[in-house]
Coordinates of C-alpha atoms in Angstrom, one line a residue:
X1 CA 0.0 0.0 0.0
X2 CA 1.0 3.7 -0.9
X3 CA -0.1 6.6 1.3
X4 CA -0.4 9.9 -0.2
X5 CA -1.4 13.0 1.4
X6 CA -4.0 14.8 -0.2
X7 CA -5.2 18.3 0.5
X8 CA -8.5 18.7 1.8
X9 CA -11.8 20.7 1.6
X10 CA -10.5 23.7 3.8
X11 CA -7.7 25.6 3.7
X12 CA -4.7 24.6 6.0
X13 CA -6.3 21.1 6.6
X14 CA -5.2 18.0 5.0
X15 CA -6.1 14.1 4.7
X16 CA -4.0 10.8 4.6
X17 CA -5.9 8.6 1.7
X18 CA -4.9 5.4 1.8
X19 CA -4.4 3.8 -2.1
X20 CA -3.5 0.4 -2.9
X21 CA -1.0 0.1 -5.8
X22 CA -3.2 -0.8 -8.5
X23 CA -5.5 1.7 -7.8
X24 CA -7.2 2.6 -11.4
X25 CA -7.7 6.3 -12.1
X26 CA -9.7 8.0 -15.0
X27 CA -10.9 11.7 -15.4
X28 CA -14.0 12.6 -14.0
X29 CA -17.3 13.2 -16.3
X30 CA -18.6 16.3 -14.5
X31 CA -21.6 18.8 -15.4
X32 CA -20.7 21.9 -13.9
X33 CA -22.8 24.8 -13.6
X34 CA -22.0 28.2 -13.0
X35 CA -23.4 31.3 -11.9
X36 CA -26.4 32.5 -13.3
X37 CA -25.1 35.7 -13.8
X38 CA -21.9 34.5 -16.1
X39 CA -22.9 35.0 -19.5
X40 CA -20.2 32.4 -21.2
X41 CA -20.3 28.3 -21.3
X42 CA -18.4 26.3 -19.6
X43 CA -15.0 25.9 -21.4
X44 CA -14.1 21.7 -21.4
X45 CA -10.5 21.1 -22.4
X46 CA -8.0 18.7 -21.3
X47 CA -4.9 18.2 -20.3
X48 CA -2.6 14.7 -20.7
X49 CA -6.5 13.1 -20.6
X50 CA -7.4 14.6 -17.3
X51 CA -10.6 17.0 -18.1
X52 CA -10.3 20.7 -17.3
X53 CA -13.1 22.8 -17.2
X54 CA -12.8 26.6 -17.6
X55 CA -15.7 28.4 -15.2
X56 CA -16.0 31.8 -13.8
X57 CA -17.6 32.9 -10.6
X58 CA -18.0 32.8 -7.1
X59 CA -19.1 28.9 -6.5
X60 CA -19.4 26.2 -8.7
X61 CA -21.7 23.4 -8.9
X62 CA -20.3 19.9 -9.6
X63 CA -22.6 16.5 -11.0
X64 CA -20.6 13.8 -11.3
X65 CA -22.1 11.4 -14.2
X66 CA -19.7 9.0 -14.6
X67 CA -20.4 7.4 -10.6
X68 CA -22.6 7.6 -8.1
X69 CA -22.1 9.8 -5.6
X70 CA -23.6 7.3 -2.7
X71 CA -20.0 4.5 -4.1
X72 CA -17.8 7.8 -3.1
X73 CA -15.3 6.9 -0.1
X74 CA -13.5 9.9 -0.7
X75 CA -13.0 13.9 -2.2
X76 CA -10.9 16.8 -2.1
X77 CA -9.0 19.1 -3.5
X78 CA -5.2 18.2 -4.0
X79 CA -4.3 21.7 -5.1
X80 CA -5.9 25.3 -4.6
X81 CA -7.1 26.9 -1.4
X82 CA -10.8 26.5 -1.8
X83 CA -13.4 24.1 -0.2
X84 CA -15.2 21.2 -1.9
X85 CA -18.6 19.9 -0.7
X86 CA -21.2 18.1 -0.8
X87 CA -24.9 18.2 -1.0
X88 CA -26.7 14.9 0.0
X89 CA -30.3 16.6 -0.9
X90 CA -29.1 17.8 -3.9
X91 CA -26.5 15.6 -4.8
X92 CA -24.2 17.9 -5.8
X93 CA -20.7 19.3 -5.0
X94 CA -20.2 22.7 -4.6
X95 CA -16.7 24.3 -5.5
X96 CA -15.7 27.0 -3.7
X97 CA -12.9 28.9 -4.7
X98 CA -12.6 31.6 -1.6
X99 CA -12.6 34.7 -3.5
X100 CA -9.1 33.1 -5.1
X101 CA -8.4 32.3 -8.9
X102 CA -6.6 29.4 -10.5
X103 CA -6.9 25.8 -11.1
X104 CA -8.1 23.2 -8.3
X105 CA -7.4 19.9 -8.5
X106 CA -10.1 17.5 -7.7
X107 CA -10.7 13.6 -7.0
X108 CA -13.2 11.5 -6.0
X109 CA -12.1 7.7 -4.7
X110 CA -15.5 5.6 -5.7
X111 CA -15.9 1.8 -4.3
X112 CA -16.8 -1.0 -6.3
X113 CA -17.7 -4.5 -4.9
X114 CA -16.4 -7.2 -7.2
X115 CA -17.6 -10.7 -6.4
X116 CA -15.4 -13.5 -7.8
X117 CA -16.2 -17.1 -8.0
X118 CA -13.8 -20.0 -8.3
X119 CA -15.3 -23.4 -7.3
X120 CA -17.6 -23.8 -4.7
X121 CA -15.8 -20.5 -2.9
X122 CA -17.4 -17.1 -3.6
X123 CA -15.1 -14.0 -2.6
X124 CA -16.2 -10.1 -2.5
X125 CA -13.8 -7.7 -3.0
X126 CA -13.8 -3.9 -3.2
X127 CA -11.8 -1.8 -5.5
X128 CA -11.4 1.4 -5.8
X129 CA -10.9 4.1 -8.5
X130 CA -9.9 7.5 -8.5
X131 CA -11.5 9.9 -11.3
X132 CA -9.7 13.2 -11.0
X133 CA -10.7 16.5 -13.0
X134 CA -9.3 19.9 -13.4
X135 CA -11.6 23.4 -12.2
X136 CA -9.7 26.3 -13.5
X137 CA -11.5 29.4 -12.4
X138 CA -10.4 32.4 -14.9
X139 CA -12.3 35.3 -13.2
X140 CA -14.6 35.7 -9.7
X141 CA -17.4 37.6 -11.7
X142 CA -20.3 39.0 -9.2
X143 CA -23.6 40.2 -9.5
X144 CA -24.8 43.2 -7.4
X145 CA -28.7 44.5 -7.6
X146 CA -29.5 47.9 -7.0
X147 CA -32.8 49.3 -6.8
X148 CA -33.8 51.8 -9.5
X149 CA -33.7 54.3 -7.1
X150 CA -30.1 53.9 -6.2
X151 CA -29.3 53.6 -10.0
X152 CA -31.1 57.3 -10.4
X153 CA -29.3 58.9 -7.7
X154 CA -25.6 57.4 -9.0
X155 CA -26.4 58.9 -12.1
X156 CA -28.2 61.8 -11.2
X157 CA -24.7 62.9 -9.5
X158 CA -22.9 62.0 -12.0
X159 CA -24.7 64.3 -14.6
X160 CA -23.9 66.9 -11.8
X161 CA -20.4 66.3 -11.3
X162 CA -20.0 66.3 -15.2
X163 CA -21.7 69.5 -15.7
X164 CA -19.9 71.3 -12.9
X165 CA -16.3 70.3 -14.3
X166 CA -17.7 71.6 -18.1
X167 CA -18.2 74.7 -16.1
X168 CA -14.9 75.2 -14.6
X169 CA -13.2 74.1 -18.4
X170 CA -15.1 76.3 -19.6
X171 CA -14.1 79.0 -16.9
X172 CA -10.0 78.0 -17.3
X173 CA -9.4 78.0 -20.6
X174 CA -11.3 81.2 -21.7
X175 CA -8.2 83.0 -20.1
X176 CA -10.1 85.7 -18.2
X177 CA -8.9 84.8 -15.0
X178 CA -5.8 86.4 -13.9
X179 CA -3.3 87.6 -16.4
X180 CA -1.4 85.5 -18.7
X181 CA 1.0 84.6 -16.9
X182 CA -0.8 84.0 -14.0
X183 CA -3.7 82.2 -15.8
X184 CA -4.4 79.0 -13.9
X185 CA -3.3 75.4 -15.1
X186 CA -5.7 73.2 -13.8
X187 CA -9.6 72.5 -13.1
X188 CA -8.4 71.8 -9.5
X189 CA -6.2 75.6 -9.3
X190 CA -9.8 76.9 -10.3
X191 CA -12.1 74.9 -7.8
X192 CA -9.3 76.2 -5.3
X193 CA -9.4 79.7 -6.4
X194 CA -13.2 79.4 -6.1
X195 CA -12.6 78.6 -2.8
X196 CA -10.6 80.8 -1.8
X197 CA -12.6 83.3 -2.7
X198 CA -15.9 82.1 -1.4
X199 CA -14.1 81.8 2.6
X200 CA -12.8 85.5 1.5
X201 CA -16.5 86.7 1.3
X202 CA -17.4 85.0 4.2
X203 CA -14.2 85.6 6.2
X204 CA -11.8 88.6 5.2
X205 CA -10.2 87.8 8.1
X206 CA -9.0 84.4 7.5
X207 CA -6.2 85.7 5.6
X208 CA -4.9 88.3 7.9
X209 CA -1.7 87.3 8.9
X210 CA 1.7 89.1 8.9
X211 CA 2.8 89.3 5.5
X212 CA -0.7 89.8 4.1
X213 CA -1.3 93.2 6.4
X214 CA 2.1 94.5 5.4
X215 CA 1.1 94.5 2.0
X216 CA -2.1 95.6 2.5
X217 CA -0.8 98.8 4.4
X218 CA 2.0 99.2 1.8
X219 CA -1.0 99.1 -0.9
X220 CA -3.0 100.9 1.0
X221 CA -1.1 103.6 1.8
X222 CA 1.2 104.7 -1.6
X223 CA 0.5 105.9 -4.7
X224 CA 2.4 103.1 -6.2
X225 CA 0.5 100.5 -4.1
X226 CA -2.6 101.7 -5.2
X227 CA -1.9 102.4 -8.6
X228 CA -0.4 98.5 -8.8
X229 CA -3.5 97.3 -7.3
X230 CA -6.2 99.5 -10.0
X231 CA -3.0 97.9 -12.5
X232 CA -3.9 94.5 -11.7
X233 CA -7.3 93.8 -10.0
X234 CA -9.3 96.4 -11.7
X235 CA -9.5 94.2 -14.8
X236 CA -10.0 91.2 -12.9
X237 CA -13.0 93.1 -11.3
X238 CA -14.4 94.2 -15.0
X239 CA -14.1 90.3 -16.1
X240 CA -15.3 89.0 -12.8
X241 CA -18.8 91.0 -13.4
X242 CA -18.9 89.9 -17.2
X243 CA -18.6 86.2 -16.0
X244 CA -21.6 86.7 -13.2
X245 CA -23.8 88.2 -15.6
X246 CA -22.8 85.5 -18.5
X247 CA -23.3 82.8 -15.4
X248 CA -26.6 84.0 -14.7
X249 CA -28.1 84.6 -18.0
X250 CA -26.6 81.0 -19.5
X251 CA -28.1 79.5 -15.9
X252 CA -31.9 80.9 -16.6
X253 CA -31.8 79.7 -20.2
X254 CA -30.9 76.6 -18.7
X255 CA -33.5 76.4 -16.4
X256 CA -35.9 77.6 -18.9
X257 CA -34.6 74.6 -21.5
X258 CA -34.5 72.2 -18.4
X259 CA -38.5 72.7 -17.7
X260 CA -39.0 72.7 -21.3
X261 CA -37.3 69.6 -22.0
X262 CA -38.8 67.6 -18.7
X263 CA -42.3 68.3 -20.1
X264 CA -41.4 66.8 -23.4
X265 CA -39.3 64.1 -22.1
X266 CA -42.7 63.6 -19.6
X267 CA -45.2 64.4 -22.8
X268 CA -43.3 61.8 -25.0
X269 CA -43.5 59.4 -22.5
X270 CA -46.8 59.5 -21.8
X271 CA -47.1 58.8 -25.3
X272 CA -45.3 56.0 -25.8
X273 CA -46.8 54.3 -22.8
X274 CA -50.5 54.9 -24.0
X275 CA -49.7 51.9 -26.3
X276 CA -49.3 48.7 -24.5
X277 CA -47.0 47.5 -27.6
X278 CA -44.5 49.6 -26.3
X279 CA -44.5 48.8 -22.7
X280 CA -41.5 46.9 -21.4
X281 CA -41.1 45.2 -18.1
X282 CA -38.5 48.3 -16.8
X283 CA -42.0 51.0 -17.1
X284 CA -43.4 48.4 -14.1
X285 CA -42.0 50.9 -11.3
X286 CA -40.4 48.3 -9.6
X287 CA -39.0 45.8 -11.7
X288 CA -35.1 45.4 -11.8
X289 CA -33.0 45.2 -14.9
X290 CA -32.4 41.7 -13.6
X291 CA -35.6 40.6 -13.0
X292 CA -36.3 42.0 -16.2
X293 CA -34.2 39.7 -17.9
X294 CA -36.1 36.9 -16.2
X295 CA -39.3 37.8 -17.4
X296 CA -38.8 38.4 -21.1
X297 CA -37.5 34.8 -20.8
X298 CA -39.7 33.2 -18.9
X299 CA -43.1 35.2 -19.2
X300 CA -42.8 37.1 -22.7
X301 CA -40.5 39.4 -24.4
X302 CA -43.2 42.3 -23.6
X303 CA -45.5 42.7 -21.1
X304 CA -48.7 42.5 -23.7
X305 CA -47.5 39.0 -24.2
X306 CA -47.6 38.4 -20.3
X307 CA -50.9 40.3 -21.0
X308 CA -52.1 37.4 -23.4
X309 CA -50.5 34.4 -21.1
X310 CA -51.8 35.6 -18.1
X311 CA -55.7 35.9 -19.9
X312 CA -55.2 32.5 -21.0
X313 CA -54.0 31.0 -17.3
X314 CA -56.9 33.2 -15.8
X315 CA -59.8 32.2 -17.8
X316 CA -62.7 34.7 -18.2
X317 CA -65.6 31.9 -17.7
X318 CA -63.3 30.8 -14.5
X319 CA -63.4 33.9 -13.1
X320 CA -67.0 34.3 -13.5
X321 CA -67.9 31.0 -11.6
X322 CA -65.3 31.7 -8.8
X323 CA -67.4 34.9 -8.7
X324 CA -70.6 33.9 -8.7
X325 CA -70.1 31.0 -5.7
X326 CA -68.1 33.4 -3.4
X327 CA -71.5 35.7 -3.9
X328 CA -73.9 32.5 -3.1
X329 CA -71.6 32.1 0.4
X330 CA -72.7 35.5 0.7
X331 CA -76.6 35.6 0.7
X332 CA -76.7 36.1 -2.8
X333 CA -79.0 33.7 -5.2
X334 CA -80.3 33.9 -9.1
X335 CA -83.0 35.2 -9.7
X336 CA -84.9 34.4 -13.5
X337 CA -86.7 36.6 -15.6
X338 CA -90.5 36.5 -15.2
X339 CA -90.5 34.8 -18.8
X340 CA -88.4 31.7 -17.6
X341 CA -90.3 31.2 -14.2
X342 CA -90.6 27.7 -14.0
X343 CA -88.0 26.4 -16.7
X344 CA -85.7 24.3 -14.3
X345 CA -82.5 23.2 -15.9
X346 CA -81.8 19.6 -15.7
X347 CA -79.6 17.1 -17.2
X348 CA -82.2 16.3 -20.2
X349 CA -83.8 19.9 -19.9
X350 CA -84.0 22.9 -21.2
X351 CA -80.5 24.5 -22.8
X352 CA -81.4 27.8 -21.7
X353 CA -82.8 30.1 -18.6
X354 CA -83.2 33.0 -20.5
X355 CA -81.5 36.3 -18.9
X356 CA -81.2 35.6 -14.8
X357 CA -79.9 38.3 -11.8
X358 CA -78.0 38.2 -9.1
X359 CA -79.9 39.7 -6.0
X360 CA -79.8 39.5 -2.2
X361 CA -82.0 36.2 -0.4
X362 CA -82.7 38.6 2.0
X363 CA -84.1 41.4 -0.7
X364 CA -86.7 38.5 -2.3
X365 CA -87.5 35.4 0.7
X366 CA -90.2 36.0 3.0
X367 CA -89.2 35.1 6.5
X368 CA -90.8 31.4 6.3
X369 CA -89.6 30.9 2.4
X370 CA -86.6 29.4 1.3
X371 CA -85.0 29.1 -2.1
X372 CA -86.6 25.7 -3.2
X373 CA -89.3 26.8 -2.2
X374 CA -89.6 29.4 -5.2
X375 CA -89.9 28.6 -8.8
X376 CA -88.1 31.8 -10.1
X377 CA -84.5 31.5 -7.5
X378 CA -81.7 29.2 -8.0
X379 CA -78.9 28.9 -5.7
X380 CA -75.6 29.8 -6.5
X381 CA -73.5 26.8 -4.3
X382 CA -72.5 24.6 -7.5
X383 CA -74.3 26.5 -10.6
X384 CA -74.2 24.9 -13.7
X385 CA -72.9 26.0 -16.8
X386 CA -76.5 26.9 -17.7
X387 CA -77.1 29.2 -14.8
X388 CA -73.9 31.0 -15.5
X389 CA -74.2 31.7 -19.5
X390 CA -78.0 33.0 -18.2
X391 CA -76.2 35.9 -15.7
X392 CA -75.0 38.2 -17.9
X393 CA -71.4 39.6 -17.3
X394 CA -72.4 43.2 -17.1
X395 CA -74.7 42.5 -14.3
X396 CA -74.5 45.5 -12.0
X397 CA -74.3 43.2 -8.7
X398 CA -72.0 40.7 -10.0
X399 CA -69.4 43.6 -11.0
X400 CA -69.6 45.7 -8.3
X401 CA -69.2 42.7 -5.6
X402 CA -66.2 44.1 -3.3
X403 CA -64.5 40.2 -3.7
X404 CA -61.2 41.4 -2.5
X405 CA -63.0 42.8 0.5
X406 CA -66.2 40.0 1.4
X407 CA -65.6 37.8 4.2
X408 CA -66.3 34.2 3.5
X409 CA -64.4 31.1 4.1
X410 CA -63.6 28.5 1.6
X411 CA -64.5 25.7 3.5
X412 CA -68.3 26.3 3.3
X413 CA -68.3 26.5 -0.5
X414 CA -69.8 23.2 -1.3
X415 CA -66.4 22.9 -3.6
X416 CA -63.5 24.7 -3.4
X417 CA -63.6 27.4 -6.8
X418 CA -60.5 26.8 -9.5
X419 CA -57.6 28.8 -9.0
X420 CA -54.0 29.4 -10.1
X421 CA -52.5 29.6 -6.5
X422 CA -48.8 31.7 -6.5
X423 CA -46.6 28.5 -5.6
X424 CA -48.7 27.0 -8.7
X425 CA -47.7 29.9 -10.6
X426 CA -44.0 30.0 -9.9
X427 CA -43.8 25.9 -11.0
X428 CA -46.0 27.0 -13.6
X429 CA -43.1 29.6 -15.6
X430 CA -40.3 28.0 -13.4
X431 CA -38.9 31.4 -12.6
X432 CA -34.8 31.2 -11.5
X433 CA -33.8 31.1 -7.9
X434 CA -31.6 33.8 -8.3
X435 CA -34.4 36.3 -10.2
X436 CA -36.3 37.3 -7.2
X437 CA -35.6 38.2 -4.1
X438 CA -38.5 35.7 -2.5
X439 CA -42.2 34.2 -3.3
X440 CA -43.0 37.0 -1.9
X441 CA -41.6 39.4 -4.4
X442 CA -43.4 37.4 -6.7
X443 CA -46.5 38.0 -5.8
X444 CA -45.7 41.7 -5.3
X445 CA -44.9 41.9 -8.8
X446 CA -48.2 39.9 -10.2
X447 CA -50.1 43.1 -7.8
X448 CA -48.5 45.9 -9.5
X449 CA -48.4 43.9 -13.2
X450 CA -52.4 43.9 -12.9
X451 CA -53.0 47.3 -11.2
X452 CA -50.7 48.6 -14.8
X453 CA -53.4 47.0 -16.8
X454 CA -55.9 47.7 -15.2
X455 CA -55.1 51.4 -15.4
X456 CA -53.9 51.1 -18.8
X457 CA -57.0 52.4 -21.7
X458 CA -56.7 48.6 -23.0
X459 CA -59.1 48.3 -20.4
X460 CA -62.4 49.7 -19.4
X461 CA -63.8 51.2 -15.9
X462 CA -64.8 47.4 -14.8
X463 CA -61.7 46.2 -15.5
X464 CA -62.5 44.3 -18.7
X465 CA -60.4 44.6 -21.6
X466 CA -61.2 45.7 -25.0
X467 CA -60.8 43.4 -27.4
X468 CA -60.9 45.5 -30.4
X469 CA -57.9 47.3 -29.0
X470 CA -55.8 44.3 -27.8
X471 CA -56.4 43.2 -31.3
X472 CA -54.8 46.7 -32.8
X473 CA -52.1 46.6 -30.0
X474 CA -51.2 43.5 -31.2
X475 CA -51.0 44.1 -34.6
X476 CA -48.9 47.1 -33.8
X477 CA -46.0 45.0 -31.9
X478 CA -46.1 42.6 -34.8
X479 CA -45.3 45.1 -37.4
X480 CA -42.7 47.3 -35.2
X481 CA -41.1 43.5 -34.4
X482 CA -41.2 43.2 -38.3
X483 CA -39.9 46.6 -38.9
X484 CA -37.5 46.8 -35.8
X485 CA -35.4 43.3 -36.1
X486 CA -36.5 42.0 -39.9
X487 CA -36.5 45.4 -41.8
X488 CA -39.6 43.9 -44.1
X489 CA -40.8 46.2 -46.4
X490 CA -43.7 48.2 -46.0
X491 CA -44.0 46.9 -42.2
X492 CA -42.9 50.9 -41.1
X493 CA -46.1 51.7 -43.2
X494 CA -48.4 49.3 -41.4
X495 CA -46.8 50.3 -38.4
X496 CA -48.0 53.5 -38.7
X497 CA -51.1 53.3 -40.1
X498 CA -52.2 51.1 -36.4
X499 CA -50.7 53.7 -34.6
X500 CA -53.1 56.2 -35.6
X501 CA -55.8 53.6 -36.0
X502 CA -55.1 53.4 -31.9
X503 CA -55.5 57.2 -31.7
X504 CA -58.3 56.9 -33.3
X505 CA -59.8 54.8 -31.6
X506 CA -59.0 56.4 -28.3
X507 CA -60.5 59.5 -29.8
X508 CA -63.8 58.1 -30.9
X509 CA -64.1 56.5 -27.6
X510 CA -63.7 59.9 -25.7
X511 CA -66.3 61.6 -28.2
X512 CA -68.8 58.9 -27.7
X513 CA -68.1 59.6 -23.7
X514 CA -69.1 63.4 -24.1
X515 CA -72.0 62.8 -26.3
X516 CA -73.5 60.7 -23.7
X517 CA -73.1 62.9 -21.2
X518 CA -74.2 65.8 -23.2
X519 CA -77.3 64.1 -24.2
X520 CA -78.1 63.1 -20.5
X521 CA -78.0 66.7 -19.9
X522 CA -80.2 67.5 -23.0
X523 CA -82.2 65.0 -21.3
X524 CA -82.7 66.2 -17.8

């Protein structure tokens, strides 16, 4: 037997691994993961037939495929500083390289019973074999997520600082401060100078000291001195006042261009998001440029496609019926037309109820009646498909039901209603562990995503949306998608033409608005 001494899964630690002299050893088949931030593939080389795979990163995720990891007797590392581990509930190894870069060395000894049979005598023996593989790690990459705010105020200083050293350029190398051959030499001599000045308005007295009042008396109090001074400050003086008033005309015309500018930047945004087409996943206050990313991958490159995914997951007619039972938990019940008072729907019965309402037991039972009782009520605990195509969806009750607000309990529905719960969801578009912050955020996000639809003009006061314009908003994203990326012709020209046929339509919709409301007050 041969012992080696192997470095193990922590720095400054080591292992003896005992190896017998035949001990086979092959490279190790790994799938190794990296990073969901790292943008490039795994790089597998190798290197007199031991693999080496070229990662970058923070930590690393190992899957042997070659063995099982429950035959393993044995890992490490036999060369690098970092720490190798293992998972049993995933059944991975994790590689972590402790903020250092390089190549790590790594083994795994794996056990494998081998029973041998000669006569009548059957003998189990174990050997072992060592697969080995190379990790190099080229570059720690990170990820760090800042909120938008954050992102705003980094580059709303750095606008600032940017503008304040065009200033003092500007200031420097018109040559009107000083003389020539005192003319300053830097942007940092002027900020000083600036200074300078500034604690000189404040405080005259910070520069009184020795040799200063001597030459202020000597100034002060000969003709030379004073005819030096007039010499060389009075056409600082005359410059000094030409730069004020050039500072605070140039600064009004700024601020002028500044309002001007916000109103259009504010006007043309306004315009843009009016169409849906345009909308991306960054005009969501809160989303993140990362989660962002997740999104258009998982969800929809825009949000009007999350628009149409979500309306297919969250079926209209399911709606309706969740609707409708929550109101029967309620006291609410159907009440039928006086044309369909007596039509019962039954398995081999009528196909129709005619038009029915939703009204309040309370409203319609007398004291001693209940709703069997009655010919023109059904209940509303399981209603058939029947009952439901008979209330119509702009029943006044049945939309202005507070659901987010009514107290009832699940558990005395006589079934529980269909739903699309937010762990069902998540499975659902299998959204990355490392997009969101929690389920919670999640869920956050699915609030806001339906409160910006629901404010958007795609949909009307109830919250319903308009077919007619989901049908031109999505003609408009496929023609900008055609124009944008394929350059087809004659796409900019469609793309145009739907873009007014959307102002349009917003416009006829407003007129329509204030000839109802001037005829009701014709009417009254």
């Amino acid at each position: 037997m041969v012992c080696s001494l192997a470095a193990a899964a922590g720095p400054g630690m080591a292992t003896v691994t005992a190896q017998s002299d035949n001990m086979a050893t092959e490279g190790a088949d790994l799938v190794v993961e990296q990073p969901s931030y790292v943008s490039e593939d795994v790089d597998r080389q190798s290197s007199n037939g031991t693999p080496v795979y070229v990662v970058k990163g923070d930590v690393q995720q190992l899957y042997p495929q070659g063995f099982d990891a429950e035959n393993v007797s044995e890992f490490g590392l036999t060369s690098g500083s970092g720490e190798l581990s293992y998972d049993e509930t995933l059944e991975r190894y994790t590689l972590d390289p402790n903020g250092e870069t390089g190549s790590f060395e790594a083994y795994w000894i794996v056990d494998r019973e081998q029973t041998v049979t000669e006569g009548n005598n059957t003998t189990t023996t174990t050997e072992q074999t060592r697969h080995e593989a190379v990790i190099r790690v080229d570059g720690l990459e990170t990820v760090t997520v800042m909120e938008p705010t954050e992102v705003e105020s980094l580059e709303s200083n750095a606008n600032k600082w940017t503008d304040w050293n065009g200033t003092v350029t500007d200031v420097r190398e018109s040559s009107i401060l000083g003389h020539r051959l005192s003319a300053p030499s830097s942007n940092e001599e002027v900020m000083q100078a600036m200074v300078n000045a500034y604690l000189t308005m404040r405080s005259p007295t910070h520069l009184l000291d020795g040799g200063f009042t001597a030459a202020v008396i000597i100034i002060a109090t000969t003709l030379g001195g004073i005819f030096l001074f007039a010499l060389l400050k009075v056409p600082d003086a005359l410059a000094l006042r030409k730069i004020y008033g050039d500072y605070f005309q140039r600064k009004s015309v700024e601020e002028q261009e500044g309002t001007l500018a916000e109103r259009q930047e504010s006007e043309d945004l306004k315009d843009r998001l009016n169409r849906f087409a345009n909308w991306d996943w960054q005009d969501i206050p809160s989303v993140t440029d990362h989660e962002a990313v997740e999104l258009r991958e998982k969800v929809g490159e825009t949000p009007l496609e999350g628009l149409l995914k979500f309306a297919w997951l969250f079926h209209e007619d399911t709606m309706k019926e969740n609707r409708v039972r929550v109101m029967g938990s309620c006291g609410y019940v159907a009440q039928l037309a006086p044309e369909t008072d007596g039509h019962v729907a039954t398995d081999g019965g009528e196909t129709s109820l005619g038009r029915a309402t939703l009204v309040r037991a309370d409203d319609v039972l007398e004291p001693d009646e209940t709703v069997a009782d009655r010919d023109d009520l059904r209940s509303l605990a399981v209603p058939s498909e029947t009952l439901l195509a008979a209330i119509p969806d702009d029943d006044p009750e049945l939309n202005d039901f507070p659901m987010d607000t009514a107290e009832f309990d699940l558990d005395d529905l006589a079934e529980p209603p269909e739903t699309l719960s937010l762990p069902e969801m998540i499975e659902e578009f299998d959204f990355s562990e490392f997009a969101f912050e929690d389920n919670e955020r999640i869920g956050r996000f699915m609030a806001e995503f339906a409160v910006a639809i629901n404010n958007h003009p795609i949909t009307d006061e109830d919250g319903h949306i308009d077919p007619a314009r989901l049908r031109l908003e999505q003609l408009l994203q496929f023609f900008q998608a055609a124009d944008d990326r394929f350059q087809i012709p004659l796409a900019k020209w469609y793309k145009q033409h739907f873009d007014r046929a959307l102002e349009e339509y917003d416009r006829d919709d407003e007129l329509q608005t204030f000839l109802e409301e001037h005829r009701s007050r014709t009417d009254g």
